[in-house]
Amino acid sequence: MSAPVHVALEMDQSWRYAAPAAMARFCAGLKERRIEALRCGGCGRRYLPPRPVCGNCHLPLADWVPVADEGRLEAWTVVHVPILDPRTGRMREAPYGMGLVRLDGADTTLNHFLAQSDPARLAIGQRVRAVWREQLAGAIDDIRHFEVLA
Amino acid sequence: MIRESAIRIPFRYAAGGAGSRFLAALRDERRILGARCDGCRRVFAPLRSFCSSCGASPLEEIALGPGGRVEAWTARADGTVFALVRLDGADTALLHRLVGLPGEPRRGMRVRARFAAERRASILDIAGFEPEEGASA
Amino acid sequence: MNPVAIVGTGQTRHARARDDASQAELVREAAARALEDAAIEPRDIDAVVIANMELFEGRAWPELWVGEAAFAAGKPCVKVATGGTSGTSGCIAGIHQVASGLFDIVLVVGFEKHSEGHTQTGMTLTDPYWDRAVASGAVGNFALSVSQYMAERGTTERQAAQVAVKARRNAARNPYAHLQMPALTVEEVLASKPLAHPLRMLDMCPQSDGACAIVVASGTRARKLNPRPAWVRAAATRHEQPFIGDIERRLATMRTLREAAREAYAGAGIGNPLKELDVAEIYEPVSYAELAWYEALGFCEEGQAGRLIEEGVTEMGGELPVNPSGGVLSTNPVGASGVIRVAEAALQIHGRGGERQVDGVRTALATGYGVYAWADAIVLADRP
């Protein structure tokens, strides 16, 4: 029996993803601080993120509706585990607040960061508002995080 | 619209029982180990813990080569030549590099393992397979 | 559907890191034990199903590299990869292959070697336009759902900790389990390291290296191979919409598991699962999830899950023991975890549960859970 041998290596991974048309339009809107959802003509559900088809009705989605950058906190947590950012490979520092936010005008919730990371100051039902970055790149993290409104 | 991203992910793979023994033998003994299945009468390269044909386990450990024959080869644009080498005593071929070639390799040519001076329990402890003395390339 | 039964099971010793074995050797360890348990030879196997989340190990085509370890060389072999349900979905694939009449004996093997890769990163490699920018991994996702579930049901941290204690106490009677903590207390769980509010270290499953295999056989073969085959009475699976925010109050509603269980109970003729099931092996990656599953699986009314754990209903001596194996909270090689659920449920019907055997098991439930996107439910019984 030999001592166990290991092969240790670091693999570089890179990706290049084409956006679905609906997502491309959504991201273009973010560059102008505009949030839009797609409404299903069958069930009426307003989807964020936008997508080609309603998963419940199987109908194509084409009806764009405006969504506010404010909403209701539907779920929250404070994460204490650092995580490798899958886009950059850098560690994201902990702790940080995470929430599910139902933006006014949307029926699905959006998972995003919260400015607040003190559990004592977070509660389901709080009103929250997007804090936008100065430089907008047309990505969902053009919103830096959501802050709790007084 | 296109989004690009890049990330580096660390991995650490266990060679396991047979793999560790195979790699340690390259490093410590400069020997290439294979496995013989008594049931199938086949000899596999490299060493493995069970028979790829009938599933039997454990298998008998035997030393292969270090000489063998080139079964197939290909050359990359940068000149690196890869080959399937059937080591003496083995029924399966090992994928590796051909080195020290005086010219273009040929199918069936005799080759011999050249071990690296610095060995670290890696398949590259075999630096490559070079033409056996007296073999015509 | 032709009668199908599970006639043999086998699993490895599970651990944080199985440095002594390669992926293939780990698979072989489980596969060989399953063959021995079913008293069959490699040549008896008609086809093989492999369950594994290859992104976690960063190794392409696991069905190629470990297939021959599962006796698949020269035979039909496919891979199933559906997150946490990989194992249960793999079992269902094997069940369907036999039920269709295509094959008589199928070997299903699930494995994972979390120690070799980077599971958290693998889990965040989701939608590049949306999720990757705001990913918080499995723990963060669970915590978000748990916050809603607690608020809605009034579940306490103490009730969840009782689930965590039950799992580790049961695992101490299972020689294969990864975490062995027979004397763990509720206080210790509540004092363990915070991961993502309100989840603590001991509320979560570990990451394990391990493999598990089952032998699925047609009715005719099953009767010859096992004196008490675990007959598949029903198997159901459900898929979900893709984004975390698509599902309304996930843990509280749990449409996938609820629907899969409803279909499986209907197929097996089960009206009152708490009374009619003798044991359940459910996929609970976090303590709170087990409580939510009690409701989704119809073990109790909504809001009554806390009472079930407090009153010991799901303890080893209770009315419906849940996870005598110690569950996912004690052992979690993801690709294998679902196979372990099915194997442990089958083991209980075979009467081969050793120290974790529940007396007189005739009907058993196994479930799978893959993030929020998939759920499986399988009912096994001592009669076809």
Short mmCIF file of C-alpha atoms in Angstrom, two decimals, chain B residues 1-3 5 7 9-20 48-57, chain C residues 18-25 28 42 56-59 68-69 71 73 113 115-118 121 128-129 132:
data_model
loop_
_atom_site.label_atom_id
_atom_site.label_comp_id
_atom_site.label_asym_id
_atom_site.label_seq_id
_atom_site.Cartn_x
_atom_site.Cartn_y
_atom_site.Cartn_z
CA MET B 1 -25.32 40.95 -26.17
CA ILE B 2 -22.43 38.88 -24.85
CA ARG B 3 -21.18 38.48 -21.30
CA SER B 5 -16.33 35.87 -17.29
CA ILE B 7 -12.54 32.17 -12.91
CA ILE B 9 -11.00 26.89 -9.56
CA PRO B 10 -8.72 24.71 -7.41
CA PHE B 11 -8.97 20.92 -7.59
CA ARG B 12 -7.21 18.13 -5.72
CA TYR B 13 -7.70 14.63 -7.07
CA ALA B 14 -6.88 11.42 -5.21
CA ALA B 15 -5.02 8.91 -7.35
CA GLY B 16 -6.44 6.20 -5.10
CA GLY B 17 -4.98 2.80 -4.22
CA ALA B 18 -3.84 1.56 -7.63
CA GLY B 19 -3.06 5.05 -8.94
CA SER B 20 -0.90 5.90 -5.93
CA ARG B 48 -5.67 -0.58 -11.89
CA SER B 49 -7.58 -2.07 -8.99
CA PHE B 50 -10.10 -4.03 -11.03
CA CYS B 51 -10.41 -5.65 -14.45
CA SER B 52 -11.85 -3.39 -17.12
CA SER B 53 -13.28 -6.39 -18.96
CA CYS B 54 -14.78 -8.75 -16.39
CA GLY B 55 -14.74 -6.60 -13.25
CA ALA B 56 -12.55 -8.97 -11.21
CA SER B 57 -10.61 -7.56 -8.27
CA ARG C 18 -11.61 9.51 1.11
CA ASP C 19 -7.97 10.07 0.13
CA ASP C 20 -7.42 6.33 -0.04
CA ALA C 21 -9.66 5.87 -3.07
CA SER C 22 -9.94 7.39 -6.53
CA GLN C 23 -13.41 8.24 -7.87
CA ALA C 24 -13.50 4.90 -9.70
CA GLU C 25 -12.35 2.95 -6.64
CA ARG C 28 -16.31 0.12 -7.16
CA PRO C 42 -21.15 -8.58 -13.04
CA PHE C 56 -18.27 19.79 -8.39
CA GLU C 57 -15.21 17.69 -9.27
CA GLY C 58 -14.48 19.53 -12.50
CA ARG C 59 -14.02 16.23 -14.30
CA GLU C 68 -16.11 0.31 -15.71
CA ALA C 69 -15.86 0.40 -11.91
CA PHE C 71 -19.31 -2.98 -14.42
CA ALA C 73 -17.85 -1.53 -19.90
CA LYS C 113 -15.97 13.43 -3.99
CA SER C 115 -12.97 16.91 -1.25
CA GLU C 116 -11.58 16.99 -4.80
CA GLY C 117 -13.28 20.13 -6.04
CA HIS C 118 -15.06 23.31 -5.13
CA THR C 121 -18.37 27.56 -6.71
CA PRO C 128 -24.71 34.24 -16.15
CA TYR C 129 -26.91 37.30 -16.62
CA ARG C 132 -23.99 34.79 -10.85
#
